PDB file of C-alpha atoms in Angstrom:
ATOM      1  CA  UNK A 202     -21.395  10.524   5.809  1.00 35.00           C
ATOM      2  CA  UNK A 203     -23.182   8.270   3.393  1.00 37.00           C
ATOM      3  CA  UNK A 204     -25.434   5.537   4.939  1.00 35.00           C
ATOM      4  CA  UNK A 205     -25.822   1.743   2.761  1.00 36.00           C
ATOM      5  CA  UNK A 206     -28.267  -0.486   3.402  1.00 33.00           C
ATOM      6  CA  UNK A 207     -29.541  -3.977   1.657  1.00 35.00           C
ATOM      7  CA  UNK A 208     -27.199  -5.708  -0.275  1.00 40.00           C
ATOM      8  CA  UNK A 209     -28.377  -7.165  -3.754  1.00 44.00           C
ATOM      9  CA  UNK A 210     -28.974 -11.035  -4.176  1.00 43.00           C
ATOM     10  CA  UNK A 211     -25.799 -12.717  -4.895  1.00 57.00           C
ATOM     11  CA  UNK A 212     -26.877 -14.216  -8.457  1.00 65.00           C
ATOM     12  CA  UNK A 213     -28.124 -10.746  -9.767  1.00 64.00           C
ATOM     13  CA  UNK A 214     -24.908  -9.141  -8.365  1.00 59.00           C
ATOM     14  CA  UNK A 215     -22.611 -11.638  -9.730  1.00 68.00           C
ATOM     15  CA  UNK A 216     -23.847 -10.999 -13.386  1.00 69.00           C
ATOM     16  CA  UNK A 217     -23.756  -7.508 -12.853  1.00 63.00           C
ATOM     17  CA  UNK A 218     -20.192  -7.435 -11.171  1.00 65.00           C
ATOM     18  CA  UNK A 219     -18.965  -9.478 -14.295  1.00 81.00           C
ATOM     19  CA  UNK A 220     -20.318  -7.296 -16.936  1.00 85.00           C
ATOM     20  CA  UNK A 221     -19.187  -4.102 -14.882  1.00 85.00           C
ATOM     21  CA  UNK A 222     -15.889  -5.678 -14.576  1.00 92.00           C
ATOM     22  CA  UNK A 223     -15.604  -6.133 -18.226  1.00 94.00           C
ATOM     23  CA  UNK A 224     -16.897  -2.642 -19.070  1.00 93.00           C
ATOM     24  CA  UNK A 225     -14.399  -0.980 -16.365  1.00 95.00           C
ATOM     25  CA  UNK A 226     -11.363  -2.789 -17.863  1.00 97.00           C
ATOM     26  CA  UNK A 227     -12.277  -1.595 -21.209  1.00 97.00           C
ATOM     27  CA  UNK A 228     -13.000   2.083 -20.263  1.00 96.00           C
ATOM     28  CA  UNK A 229      -9.554   2.177 -18.099  1.00 98.00           C
ATOM     29  CA  UNK A 230      -7.564   0.814 -20.941  1.00 98.00           C
ATOM     30  CA  UNK A 231      -9.302   3.190 -23.539  1.00 98.00           C
ATOM     31  CA  UNK A 232      -8.284   6.299 -21.371  1.00 98.00           C
ATOM     32  CA  UNK A 233      -4.879   4.930 -20.640  1.00 98.00           C
ATOM     33  CA  UNK A 234      -4.306   4.421 -24.573  1.00 98.00           C
ATOM     34  CA  UNK A 235      -5.462   8.020 -25.197  1.00 98.00           C
ATOM     35  CA  UNK A 236      -2.667   9.124 -22.725  1.00 98.00           C
ATOM     36  CA  UNK A 237       0.029   6.723 -24.592  1.00 98.00           C
ATOM     37  CA  UNK A 238       0.035   4.355 -21.482  1.00 98.00           C
ATOM     38  CA  UNK A 239       0.260   0.625 -21.627  1.00 97.00           C
ATOM     39  CA  UNK A 240      -3.005  -1.459 -20.954  1.00 98.00           C
ATOM     40  CA  UNK A 241      -3.693  -2.937 -17.488  1.00 98.00           C
ATOM     41  CA  UNK A 242      -4.927  -6.529 -17.243  1.00 97.00           C
ATOM     42  CA  UNK A 243      -7.156  -8.320 -14.625  1.00 97.00           C
ATOM     43  CA  UNK A 244      -5.382  -9.800 -11.815  1.00 96.00           C
ATOM     44  CA  UNK A 245      -7.450 -12.606 -10.129  1.00 94.00           C
ATOM     45  CA  UNK A 246      -6.126 -11.797  -6.357  1.00 96.00           C
ATOM     46  CA  UNK A 247      -6.347  -8.084  -6.891  1.00 96.00           C
ATOM     47  CA  UNK A 248     -10.060  -8.597  -8.028  1.00 95.00           C
ATOM     48  CA  UNK A 249     -10.857 -10.647  -4.770  1.00 95.00           C
ATOM     49  CA  UNK A 250      -9.199  -7.658  -2.842  1.00 95.00           C
ATOM     50  CA  UNK A 251     -11.072  -5.240  -4.492  1.00 95.00           C
ATOM     51  CA  UNK A 252     -14.442  -6.882  -4.537  1.00 94.00           C
ATOM     52  CA  UNK A 253     -14.243  -7.660  -0.942  1.00 94.00           C
ATOM     53  CA  UNK A 254     -13.567  -4.077  -0.269  1.00 93.00           C
ATOM     54  CA  UNK A 255     -16.576  -2.822  -2.188  1.00 92.00           C
ATOM     55  CA  UNK A 256     -18.726  -5.464  -0.355  1.00 91.00           C
ATOM     56  CA  UNK A 257     -17.040  -4.023   3.074  1.00 90.00           C
ATOM     57  CA  UNK A 258     -18.206  -0.483   2.318  1.00 88.00           C
ATOM     58  CA  UNK A 259     -21.591  -1.559   1.717  1.00 86.00           C
ATOM     59  CA  UNK A 260     -21.752  -3.399   4.734  1.00 84.00           C
ATOM     60  CA  UNK A 261     -19.918  -0.630   6.757  1.00 80.00           C
ATOM     61  CA  UNK A 262     -22.208   1.982   5.231  1.00 73.00           C
ATOM     62  CA  UNK A 263     -19.330   4.214   4.242  1.00 73.00           C
ATOM     63  CA  UNK A 264     -17.322   5.061   1.355  1.00 82.00           C
ATOM     64  CA  UNK A 265     -13.464   5.134   1.996  1.00 85.00           C
ATOM     65  CA  UNK A 266     -10.021   3.483   1.641  1.00 86.00           C
ATOM     66  CA  UNK A 267      -9.489   2.049   5.058  1.00 83.00           C
ATOM     67  CA  UNK A 268      -6.114   0.314   5.467  1.00 82.00           C
ATOM     68  CA  UNK A 269      -5.919  -0.064   1.633  1.00 90.00           C
ATOM     69  CA  UNK A 270      -2.167  -0.039   0.886  1.00 90.00           C
ATOM     70  CA  UNK A 271      -1.656  -3.329   3.389  1.00 90.00           C
ATOM     71  CA  UNK A 272      -4.707  -4.854   1.742  1.00 90.00           C
ATOM     72  CA  UNK A 273      -3.601  -4.256  -1.703  1.00 94.00           C
ATOM     73  CA  UNK A 274       0.022  -5.161  -1.161  1.00 93.00           C
ATOM     74  CA  UNK A 275      -1.044  -8.599   0.265  1.00 93.00           C
ATOM     75  CA  UNK A 276      -2.997  -9.371  -3.065  1.00 94.00           C
ATOM     76  CA  UNK A 277      -0.539  -7.790  -5.313  1.00 95.00           C
ATOM     77  CA  UNK A 278       2.581  -9.240  -3.589  1.00 93.00           C
ATOM     78  CA  UNK A 279       5.690  -7.653  -1.749  1.00 85.00           C
ATOM     79  CA  UNK A 280       7.639  -5.389  -3.963  1.00 84.00           C
ATOM     80  CA  UNK A 281       4.698  -4.168  -6.127  1.00 88.00           C
ATOM     81  CA  UNK A 282       3.848  -0.392  -6.347  1.00 95.00           C
ATOM     82  CA  UNK A 283       0.293  -0.230  -5.766  1.00 96.00           C
ATOM     83  CA  UNK A 284      -2.637   2.226  -5.843  1.00 95.00           C
ATOM     84  CA  UNK A 285      -6.635   2.379  -5.168  1.00 96.00           C
ATOM     85  CA  UNK A 286      -9.614   4.342  -6.095  1.00 96.00           C
ATOM     86  CA  UNK A 287     -13.009   4.066  -4.783  1.00 94.00           C
ATOM     87  CA  UNK A 288     -16.077   5.521  -5.526  1.00 92.00           C
ATOM     88  CA  UNK A 289     -19.799   5.442  -5.864  1.00 89.00           C
ATOM     89  CA  UNK A 290     -22.865   6.177  -8.341  1.00 89.00           C
ATOM     90  CA  UNK A 291     -26.710   5.772  -8.731  1.00 85.00           C
ATOM     91  CA  UNK A 292     -26.842   2.330 -10.450  1.00 71.00           C
ATOM     92  CA  UNK A 293     -27.759   2.213 -14.024  1.00 72.00           C
ATOM     93  CA  UNK A 294     -26.293   0.047 -16.885  1.00 78.00           C
ATOM     94  CA  UNK A 295     -22.817  -1.308 -16.206  1.00 76.00           C
ATOM     95  CA  UNK A 296     -21.243   0.205 -19.418  1.00 79.00           C
ATOM     96  CA  UNK A 297     -22.448   3.875 -18.443  1.00 88.00           C
ATOM     97  CA  UNK A 298     -21.456   3.151 -14.670  1.00 89.00           C
ATOM     98  CA  UNK A 299     -17.822   2.381 -15.887  1.00 92.00           C
ATOM     99  CA  UNK A 300     -17.673   5.614 -18.191  1.00 94.00           C
ATOM    100  CA  UNK A 301     -19.273   7.680 -15.851  1.00 94.00           C
ATOM    101  CA  UNK A 302     -16.729   6.518 -12.853  1.00 95.00           C
ATOM    102  CA  UNK A 303     -13.804   6.942 -14.808  1.00 96.00           C
ATOM    103  CA  UNK A 304     -14.821  10.229 -15.939  1.00 96.00           C
ATOM    104  CA  UNK A 305     -15.293  11.415 -12.431  1.00 96.00           C
ATOM    105  CA  UNK A 306     -11.951   9.911 -11.337  1.00 96.00           C
ATOM    106  CA  UNK A 307     -10.293  11.709 -14.110  1.00 97.00           C
ATOM    107  CA  UNK A 308     -11.566  15.107 -12.536  1.00 97.00           C
ATOM    108  CA  UNK A 309      -9.992  14.288  -9.237  1.00 96.00           C
ATOM    109  CA  UNK A 310      -6.186  15.059  -9.102  1.00 97.00           C
ATOM    110  CA  UNK A 311      -5.361  12.078  -6.872  1.00 95.00           C
ATOM    111  CA  UNK A 312      -7.619   9.541  -8.633  1.00 96.00           C
ATOM    112  CA  UNK A 313      -6.379  10.480 -11.896  1.00 97.00           C
ATOM    113  CA  UNK A 314      -2.632  10.382 -10.759  1.00 97.00           C
ATOM    114  CA  UNK A 315      -3.546   6.707  -9.785  1.00 97.00           C
ATOM    115  CA  UNK A 316      -5.343   5.778 -12.779  1.00 97.00           C
ATOM    116  CA  UNK A 317      -2.640   7.196 -15.156  1.00 98.00           C
ATOM    117  CA  UNK A 318       0.392   5.905 -13.342  1.00 97.00           C
ATOM    118  CA  UNK A 319       2.940   4.323 -16.090  1.00 96.00           C
ATOM    119  CA  UNK A 320       3.928   1.817 -13.644  1.00 96.00           C
ATOM    120  CA  UNK A 321       0.745  -0.066 -13.147  1.00 97.00           C
ATOM    121  CA  UNK A 322      -0.028  -3.260 -15.473  1.00 97.00           C
ATOM    122  CA  UNK A 323      -2.441  -5.266 -13.093  1.00 97.00           C
ATOM    123  CA  UNK A 324      -5.778  -4.279 -11.819  1.00 97.00           C
ATOM    124  CA  UNK A 325      -8.573  -5.802  -9.518  1.00 97.00           C
ATOM    125  CA  UNK A 326     -12.170  -4.381 -10.104  1.00 96.00           C
ATOM    126  CA  UNK A 327     -14.662  -4.846  -7.507  1.00 94.00           C
ATOM    127  CA  UNK A 328     -18.281  -3.758  -7.576  1.00 92.00           C
ATOM    128  CA  UNK A 329     -21.131  -4.078  -4.835  1.00 90.00           C
ATOM    129  CA  UNK A 330     -24.489  -2.659  -4.694  1.00 88.00           C
ATOM    130  CA  UNK A 331     -26.781  -1.425  -1.750  1.00 86.00           C
ATOM    131  CA  UNK A 332     -28.986   1.691  -1.251  1.00 76.00           C
ATOM    132  CA  UNK A 333     -27.252   5.083  -0.660  1.00 74.00           C
ATOM    133  CA  UNK A 334     -29.250   8.163   0.407  1.00 73.00           C
ATOM    134  CA  UNK A 335     -32.537   6.157  -0.647  1.00 75.00           C
ATOM    135  CA  UNK A 336     -31.281   5.422  -4.014  1.00 76.00           C
ATOM    136  CA  UNK A 337     -30.044   2.139  -5.587  1.00 82.00           C
ATOM    137  CA  UNK A 338     -26.237   2.377  -5.503  1.00 85.00           C
ATOM    138  CA  UNK A 339     -23.111   0.755  -6.872  1.00 88.00           C
ATOM    139  CA  UNK A 340     -19.860   1.029  -5.022  1.00 89.00           C
ATOM    140  CA  UNK A 341     -16.635   0.510  -6.743  1.00 92.00           C
ATOM    141  CA  UNK A 342     -12.910  -0.269  -5.911  1.00 95.00           C
ATOM    142  CA  UNK A 343     -10.289  -0.500  -8.447  1.00 97.00           C
ATOM    143  CA  UNK A 344      -7.005  -1.712  -7.128  1.00 96.00           C
ATOM    144  CA  UNK A 345      -3.659  -1.156  -9.178  1.00 97.00           C
ATOM    145  CA  UNK A 346      -0.281  -2.882  -9.050  1.00 97.00           C
ATOM    146  CA  UNK A 347       2.973  -2.963 -10.842  1.00 96.00           C
ATOM    147  CA  UNK A 348       4.125  -5.989 -12.528  1.00 89.00           C
ATOM    148  CA  UNK A 349       5.948  -7.131  -9.455  1.00 70.00           C
TER     149      UNK A 349
END
């Protein structure tokens, strides 16, 4: 089990989250285009759910999905197909984090299947920071949903 402590100050975290969200959306859509899949777009409700889950993982000191389906369906709307990927990296620049995290997910069959699902058109992208194994780390949640 990984242990997380010390949340980043809100103002600094907010700027990094916004920069990361943009970088992650660009990287997801770059990879999806390479696989001849439609682009995904940001959904505000999914963003709230994914950001909240990333913060919850930091507070809990553990990485995982929890009861992800009910949380994501509540944000996406009933009748939506949903998926989720989570992960963590040692914190560096947001663009580099997005590229590294997507590359890691592509090498994991369950994560790859979610990221490259043709039916997904909306995403929420969450990022929270803390200390993991004595290192400054960023934790990520990307929630995916169909159009409804």
